[in-house]
Amino acid sequence: MQMTLDGLRVNYTVSGSGKYVFLLHGWGANLELYKNIAEVISSRYTVVSLDFPGFGGSEEPHEPWSVSDFAKFTISFISQFDCDEVILLGHSYGGRVIIKMASQENLPFKISKIVLVDSAGILPKKTFKQKARQRFYKIGRKFLETKLIKMLFPNALDAFRKKMGSADYNAASPIMRQSLVLAVNEDLTPLLPKISAPTLLIWGDKDTATPLSDGQLMEKSIPDAGLVVLEGAGHFSFLEQPYVFQQVIKSFLKIS
């Protein structure tokens, strides 16, 4: 399904019936990756899976978006379904957006429950090596962006970016790269105590993208939160331990 919202074409799916659950994907992914989750939940709820702008079948924003921009857009999207109470489930970047939304006051709907799966949002402390690498990248980029160097070596800047950047950064368009930079440099830790909805945290103990320590910090900071650790699973714990993941979800959402 598609709709046009705030001037952007948006791709989404709707399945099941009952109260609404909105499923928000991680960075670089799309709603297709979460079909098995949607299938389980739709046995009792109406599940709406969204491709964020810039991902999957949704149109890219016309300018770089911060997490707040994605949250504002998602609130507008949810409001199109005329529901006064929702459950939110987000993986990785989707968790960032949920944290932003759930910490706000006067939303047009009530958030009754939250599920955060290997969620992003905690700003890691940079090691000396990481700080040095970041500084080297900034200096190198500035040098390679000069007119003379661009004229003499037109492909040098792209090659340097590919060498220094992460896989997500390299795979993104210029607008989405800037959006990613805005996201990874924002610490959402101060917002966690403002989340009032009961929150289930599901984490892979082998997650290296958003380590288990992030989940443990979220459990301590969110007033009504519980953490379930999936042993042997990484950042995509719902794919690596699907049976256990589904049982945990069913219990939390009271799906028989």
Tab-separated table of C-alpha atoms in Angstrom:
chain	number	residue	atom	x	y	z
A	1	MET	CA	0.000	0.000	0.000
A	2	GLN	CA	1.046	3.585	-0.518
A	3	MET	CA	-0.030	7.036	0.590
A	4	THR	CA	1.319	10.525	0.083
A	5	LEU	CA	2.118	12.234	3.364
A	6	ASP	CA	3.832	15.595	3.825
A	7	GLY	CA	4.672	15.534	0.141
A	8	LEU	CA	6.374	12.128	0.268
A	9	ARG	CA	5.209	8.819	-1.188
A	10	VAL	CA	5.189	6.261	1.625
A	11	ASN	CA	5.082	2.478	1.416
A	12	TYR	CA	3.386	0.418	4.138
A	13	THR	CA	1.439	-2.780	4.772
A	14	VAL	CA	-1.570	-3.555	6.964
A	15	SER	CA	-2.474	-7.013	8.234
A	16	GLY	CA	-4.719	-8.558	10.872
A	17	SER	CA	-7.441	-6.901	12.934
A	18	GLY	CA	-7.885	-5.472	16.401
A	19	LYS	CA	-5.893	-2.828	18.243
A	20	TYR	CA	-3.077	-1.203	16.305
A	21	VAL	CA	0.597	-2.198	16.442
A	22	PHE	CA	3.049	-0.094	14.410
A	23	LEU	CA	6.266	-1.813	13.397
A	24	LEU	CA	9.293	0.409	12.722
A	25	HIS	CA	12.392	-1.003	11.031
A	26	GLY	CA	16.106	-0.430	11.487
A	27	TRP	CA	18.484	1.697	9.428
A	28	GLY	CA	19.182	0.268	5.982
A	29	ALA	CA	16.296	-2.204	6.256
A	30	ASN	CA	12.668	-2.162	5.175
A	31	LEU	CA	9.381	-3.693	6.226
A	32	GLU	CA	10.028	-6.934	4.293
A	33	LEU	CA	12.632	-7.996	6.859
A	34	TYR	CA	10.014	-8.035	9.624
A	35	LYS	CA	7.283	-10.051	7.911
A	36	ASN	CA	7.545	-12.940	10.380
A	37	ILE	CA	7.055	-10.581	13.327
A	38	ALA	CA	4.047	-8.971	11.655
A	39	GLU	CA	2.564	-12.397	10.936
A	40	VAL	CA	2.762	-13.466	14.585
A	41	ILE	CA	1.311	-10.235	15.963
A	42	SER	CA	-1.445	-9.939	13.337
A	43	SER	CA	-3.142	-13.029	14.769
A	44	ARG	CA	-4.558	-10.685	17.415
A	45	TYR	CA	-3.776	-7.109	16.322
A	46	THR	CA	-3.852	-4.854	13.304
A	47	VAL	CA	-0.180	-4.577	12.331
A	48	VAL	CA	0.997	-1.617	10.272
A	49	SER	CA	4.547	-1.932	8.957
A	50	LEU	CA	6.097	1.250	7.595
A	51	ASP	CA	9.011	1.900	5.260
A	52	PHE	CA	10.602	5.047	6.654
A	53	PRO	CA	11.192	7.785	4.060
A	54	GLY	CA	14.425	6.952	2.262
A	55	PHE	CA	14.060	3.189	2.723
A	56	GLY	CA	12.302	0.351	0.932
A	57	GLY	CA	9.473	1.611	-1.246
A	58	SER	CA	9.183	5.043	0.389
A	59	GLU	CA	10.410	8.245	-1.189
A	60	GLU	CA	13.542	9.894	0.174
A	61	PRO	CA	13.218	13.147	2.153
A	62	HIS	CA	14.111	16.272	0.217
A	63	GLU	CA	16.683	17.236	2.845
A	64	PRO	CA	18.562	15.494	5.692
A	65	TRP	CA	16.290	14.450	8.560
A	66	SER	CA	17.142	14.198	12.240
A	67	VAL	CA	15.592	11.569	14.507
A	68	SER	CA	13.104	14.240	15.565
A	69	ASP	CA	12.067	14.697	11.935
A	70	PHE	CA	11.469	10.951	11.529
A	71	ALA	CA	9.505	10.934	14.803
A	72	LYS	CA	7.355	13.859	13.674
A	73	PHE	CA	6.667	12.122	10.374
A	74	THR	CA	5.793	8.843	12.126
A	75	ILE	CA	3.359	10.606	14.445
A	76	SER	CA	1.690	12.112	11.381
A	77	PHE	CA	1.620	8.682	9.718
A	78	ILE	CA	0.031	6.977	12.727
A	79	SER	CA	-2.549	9.762	12.942
A	80	GLN	CA	-3.846	8.769	9.487
A	81	PHE	CA	-5.289	5.577	10.983
A	82	ASP	CA	-7.637	7.282	13.419
A	83	CYS	CA	-6.557	5.166	16.415
A	84	ASP	CA	-6.524	6.569	19.939
A	85	GLU	CA	-4.278	3.843	21.409
A	86	VAL	CA	-1.266	2.093	19.862
A	87	ILE	CA	1.517	-0.364	20.561
A	88	LEU	CA	4.926	0.454	19.090
A	89	LEU	CA	7.609	-2.057	18.123
A	90	GLY	CA	10.948	-0.862	16.814
A	91	HIS	CA	14.236	-2.460	15.887
A	92	SER	CA	17.540	-0.556	15.988
A	93	TYR	CA	16.887	2.851	14.351
A	94	GLY	CA	13.152	2.245	14.741
A	95	GLY	CA	13.827	2.185	18.475
A	96	ARG	CA	15.421	5.641	18.241
A	97	VAL	CA	12.261	6.994	16.666
A	98	ILE	CA	10.064	5.358	19.302
A	99	ILE	CA	12.151	6.801	22.143
A	100	LYS	CA	11.741	10.263	20.631
A	101	MET	CA	7.993	9.797	20.262
A	102	ALA	CA	7.330	8.156	23.625
A	103	SER	CA	9.203	10.856	25.549
A	104	GLN	CA	6.935	13.581	24.166
A	105	GLU	CA	3.862	14.972	25.834
A	106	ASN	CA	0.461	15.593	24.241
A	107	LEU	CA	0.697	12.997	21.506
A	108	PRO	CA	-2.510	12.600	19.450
A	109	PHE	CA	-2.698	8.969	20.625
A	110	LYS	CA	-1.832	6.934	23.707
A	111	ILE	CA	1.096	4.508	23.618
A	112	SER	CA	-0.070	1.517	25.658
A	113	LYS	CA	3.023	-0.692	25.210
A	114	ILE	CA	6.472	-0.511	23.643
A	115	VAL	CA	8.814	-3.196	22.361
A	116	LEU	CA	12.413	-2.166	21.661
A	117	VAL	CA	14.543	-4.767	19.874
A	118	ASP	CA	18.316	-4.225	19.909
A	119	SER	CA	17.478	-0.554	19.962
A	120	ALA	CA	19.804	2.286	19.058
A	121	GLY	CA	19.807	5.544	20.982
A	122	ILE	CA	22.679	5.329	23.448
A	123	LEU	CA	25.701	7.380	22.367
A	124	PRO	CA	28.805	5.221	22.929
A	125	LYS	CA	31.903	6.711	24.465
A	126	LYS	CA	34.583	7.037	21.797
A	127	THR	CA	37.981	5.485	22.404
A	128	PHE	CA	41.156	7.442	21.695
A	129	LYS	CA	41.590	5.410	18.511
A	130	GLN	CA	38.051	6.242	17.348
A	131	LYS	CA	38.541	9.939	18.088
A	132	ALA	CA	41.809	9.948	16.155
A	133	ARG	CA	40.191	8.172	13.213
A	134	GLN	CA	37.300	10.659	13.207
A	135	ARG	CA	39.696	13.606	13.242
A	136	PHE	CA	41.781	12.046	10.450
A	137	TYR	CA	38.618	11.604	8.381
A	138	LYS	CA	37.554	15.233	8.842
A	139	ILE	CA	40.999	16.545	7.915
A	140	GLY	CA	41.256	14.208	4.941
A	141	ARG	CA	37.798	15.058	3.670
A	142	LYS	CA	38.474	18.793	3.923
A	143	PHE	CA	41.699	18.370	1.932
A	144	LEU	CA	40.083	16.215	-0.762
A	145	GLU	CA	37.202	18.698	-1.139
A	146	THR	CA	39.532	21.508	-2.280
A	147	LYS	CA	39.054	22.586	-5.901
A	148	LEU	CA	42.559	21.662	-7.030
A	149	ILE	CA	42.476	18.159	-5.555
A	150	LYS	CA	38.985	17.507	-6.919
A	151	MET	CA	40.179	18.575	-10.352
A	152	LEU	CA	43.334	16.443	-10.251
A	153	PHE	CA	41.809	13.420	-8.495
A	154	PRO	CA	38.014	13.499	-9.104
A	155	ASN	CA	37.392	10.063	-7.554
A	156	ALA	CA	39.635	10.440	-4.511
A	157	LEU	CA	36.946	11.757	-2.165
A	158	ASP	CA	34.524	8.898	-2.881
A	159	ALA	CA	37.313	6.348	-2.450
A	160	PHE	CA	38.315	7.925	0.874
A	161	ARG	CA	34.708	7.883	2.111
A	162	LYS	CA	34.315	4.217	1.209
A	163	LYS	CA	37.506	3.345	3.044
A	164	MET	CA	36.692	5.317	6.186
A	165	GLY	CA	32.906	5.063	6.363
A	166	SER	CA	30.698	2.313	7.790
A	167	ALA	CA	28.707	-0.031	5.551
A	168	ASP	CA	25.496	1.892	6.309
A	169	TYR	CA	27.179	5.198	5.530
A	170	ASN	CA	28.659	3.980	2.254
A	171	ALA	CA	25.383	2.443	1.103
A	172	ALA	CA	23.376	5.627	1.698
A	173	SER	CA	22.633	8.511	-0.643
A	174	PRO	CA	24.110	11.938	0.217
A	175	ILE	CA	20.897	13.039	1.974
A	176	MET	CA	20.569	9.815	3.949
A	177	ARG	CA	24.269	9.899	4.878
A	178	GLN	CA	23.725	13.258	6.515
A	179	SER	CA	20.620	11.902	8.237
A	180	LEU	CA	22.657	8.973	9.585
A	181	VAL	CA	25.328	11.327	10.916
A	182	LEU	CA	22.634	13.343	12.722
A	183	ALA	CA	21.293	10.140	14.284
A	184	VAL	CA	24.513	8.542	15.501
A	185	ASN	CA	25.717	11.767	17.102
A	186	GLU	CA	22.582	12.271	19.208
A	187	ASP	CA	22.351	10.715	22.655
A	188	LEU	CA	18.778	9.823	23.635
A	189	THR	CA	19.693	8.675	27.151
A	190	PRO	CA	18.166	11.789	28.827
A	191	LEU	CA	14.801	10.956	27.215
A	192	LEU	CA	14.505	7.442	28.637
A	193	PRO	CA	13.082	8.421	32.083
A	194	LYS	CA	10.264	10.258	30.292
A	195	ILE	CA	8.881	7.048	28.779
A	196	SER	CA	5.821	6.033	30.779
A	197	ALA	CA	4.502	3.092	28.751
A	198	PRO	CA	5.370	-0.478	29.836
A	199	THR	CA	8.432	-1.347	27.759
A	200	LEU	CA	9.811	-4.734	26.745
A	201	LEU	CA	13.484	-4.748	25.763
A	202	ILE	CA	14.724	-7.700	23.691
A	203	TRP	CA	18.462	-7.985	23.103
A	204	GLY	CA	20.973	-10.364	21.601
A	205	ASP	CA	23.882	-10.904	23.981
A	206	LYS	CA	26.285	-10.960	20.996
A	207	ASP	CA	25.054	-7.664	19.563
A	208	THR	CA	28.039	-5.530	18.562
A	209	ALA	CA	26.096	-2.719	16.849
A	210	THR	CA	24.048	-1.816	19.928
A	211	PRO	CA	25.691	-3.800	22.745
A	212	LEU	CA	23.796	-5.485	25.565
A	213	SER	CA	25.051	-2.771	27.926
A	214	ASP	CA	22.767	-0.355	26.032
A	215	GLY	CA	19.776	-2.550	26.802
A	216	GLN	CA	20.794	-2.793	30.444
A	217	LEU	CA	21.047	1.001	30.665
A	218	MET	CA	17.619	1.373	29.070
A	219	GLU	CA	16.149	-1.097	31.556
A	220	LYS	CA	17.495	0.996	34.438
A	221	SER	CA	16.419	4.330	32.940
A	222	ILE	CA	12.895	3.558	31.677
A	223	PRO	CA	10.545	3.486	34.692
A	224	ASP	CA	8.518	0.428	33.643
A	225	ALA	CA	10.902	-1.720	31.597
A	226	GLY	CA	12.006	-5.338	31.499
A	227	LEU	CA	14.908	-6.838	29.564
A	228	VAL	CA	14.948	-10.248	27.878
A	229	VAL	CA	18.335	-11.430	26.626
A	230	LEU	CA	18.508	-13.874	23.720
A	231	GLU	CA	21.665	-15.935	24.108
A	232	GLY	CA	23.839	-16.385	21.051
A	233	ALA	CA	21.987	-13.725	19.049
A	234	GLY	CA	23.434	-10.563	17.553
A	235	HIS	CA	21.912	-7.300	16.355
A	236	PHE	CA	19.160	-9.104	14.431
A	237	SER	CA	18.073	-11.211	17.380
A	238	PHE	CA	14.559	-11.682	15.977
A	239	LEU	CA	16.064	-13.501	12.957
A	240	GLU	CA	18.735	-15.435	14.839
A	241	GLN	CA	16.503	-16.716	17.657
A	242	PRO	CA	13.047	-16.549	16.015
A	243	TYR	CA	11.265	-19.125	18.181
A	244	VAL	CA	12.316	-17.641	21.517
A	245	PHE	CA	11.726	-14.131	20.198
A	246	GLN	CA	8.188	-14.988	19.124
A	247	GLN	CA	7.364	-16.613	22.458
A	248	VAL	CA	8.529	-13.513	24.327
A	249	ILE	CA	6.456	-11.251	22.065
A	250	LYS	CA	3.375	-13.441	22.456
A	251	SER	CA	3.664	-13.344	26.232
A	252	PHE	CA	4.083	-9.552	26.397
A	253	LEU	CA	1.233	-8.865	23.958
A	254	LYS	CA	-0.973	-11.643	25.359
A	255	ILE	CA	-1.211	-13.560	22.094
A	256	SER	CA	-2.406	-17.135	22.570
